[in-house]
Amino acid sequence: MKKAIRVAVTGAAGQIGYSLLPRMASGQVFGADQPVILQLIEIEPGMAALQGVALELQDGAFPLLEGIETTSDLHRGFDRITWALLIGSVPRKAGMERKDLLGINGKIFVGQGQAIESNAAAGVRILVVGNPCNTNCLIAMNNAPAIPRDRWFAMMRLDENRAKAQLAQKAGVPWREVSNMAIWGNHSNTQFPDFGNARIGGRPVPEVIPDRPWLEGEFIQTVQERGAAIIKARGSSSAFSAAHAAIETVRSLTTDTPPGDWHSVALCSDGSYRIAEGLICGFPVSSKDQKASIVPGLPHDDFARERIDKSVRELQEERAMVADLLPP
């Protein structure tokens, strides 16, 4: 057995955390030979529920789970961690504008970024799941300048999975036949699922699904609005599908990407594809030796470029909204 790693999870008593933690404890995230110590973080009102989650984890008798710590103190919660999954955030409520949500959650992620920088292990990596995840990640990253920018990620994998499922259903094939799906831009209803560079059974999607109006219309709209459709149907937001996407994101970042394929994650732009440097933007990414790199050279027609640019503009607008939370 390897030495145990410490993993922090915020919002750990929420629905996503409840779905994610047993799988993390059972080795589905970091591998069947990697013990973990889970450092579970909640706000004070959630601590009673968190204790219940901890009791259930104990009752699971997971062989790889070497310890459970519960706390509302960020410094204790992020102490010596090698991974942080920042799931907790305030959900958008009726009458709340996006700017309001950014302001409320932004302050949370200022403190989390600072606490991670002060307490985490030297090689820490961070995945932000709590929405608006791109800009929350931007805020935390900028408030932890000592942590290299290539250690920060925001989750786009749920959107990737949704896009793959829609393409597979339309083509009448299992979703595993769909590959090379990139989600560009923001995790919002401006995101662009790049069907032009995706493949089904190794063939370009437009060859397998020649219905261009569907691809440019219903397909994109369904992926963009899937989260709202789930809230309408079940009365609350995505939970186990979001937890599954978080697990897949970590797995994809810590294992080598199959040759010729890529996965979707938001990371700090280096200017690739004419996307402004410093934004946390969704890209096609490949991983090698636990290092994530933007896949270069993918072609885009005018339709795709316009959609990508629209989502990037939204990210720039969000950055301007939270400028007071970003250190100079």
mmCIF file of C-alpha atoms in Angstrom, residues 31 49 93 128 152 183 254 270 299 304 314 319:
data_model
loop_
_atom_site.group_PDB
_atom_site.id
_atom_site.type_symbol
_atom_site.label_atom_id
_atom_site.label_comp_id
_atom_site.label_asym_id
_atom_site.label_seq_id
_atom_site.Cartn_x
_atom_site.Cartn_y
_atom_site.Cartn_z
ATOM 1 C CA GLY A 31 -6.877 3.886 -7.324
ATOM 2 C CA ALA A 49 -25.383 16.472 9.019
ATOM 3 C CA LYS A 93 -32.224 31.587 -5.567
ATOM 4 C CA VAL A 128 -13.755 23.583 -8.230
ATOM 5 C CA TRP A 152 -6.281 24.825 -10.649
ATOM 6 C CA ILE A 183 -16.756 21.768 -23.953
ATOM 7 C CA THR A 254 -4.234 11.741 -12.791
ATOM 8 C CA ASP A 270 -2.368 30.523 -21.694
ATOM 9 C CA PRO A 299 -10.097 23.635 -36.410
ATOM 10 C CA ALA A 304 -18.017 27.318 -33.680
ATOM 11 C CA GLU A 314 -19.195 35.979 -20.534
ATOM 12 C CA ARG A 319 -14.112 38.552 -14.116
#
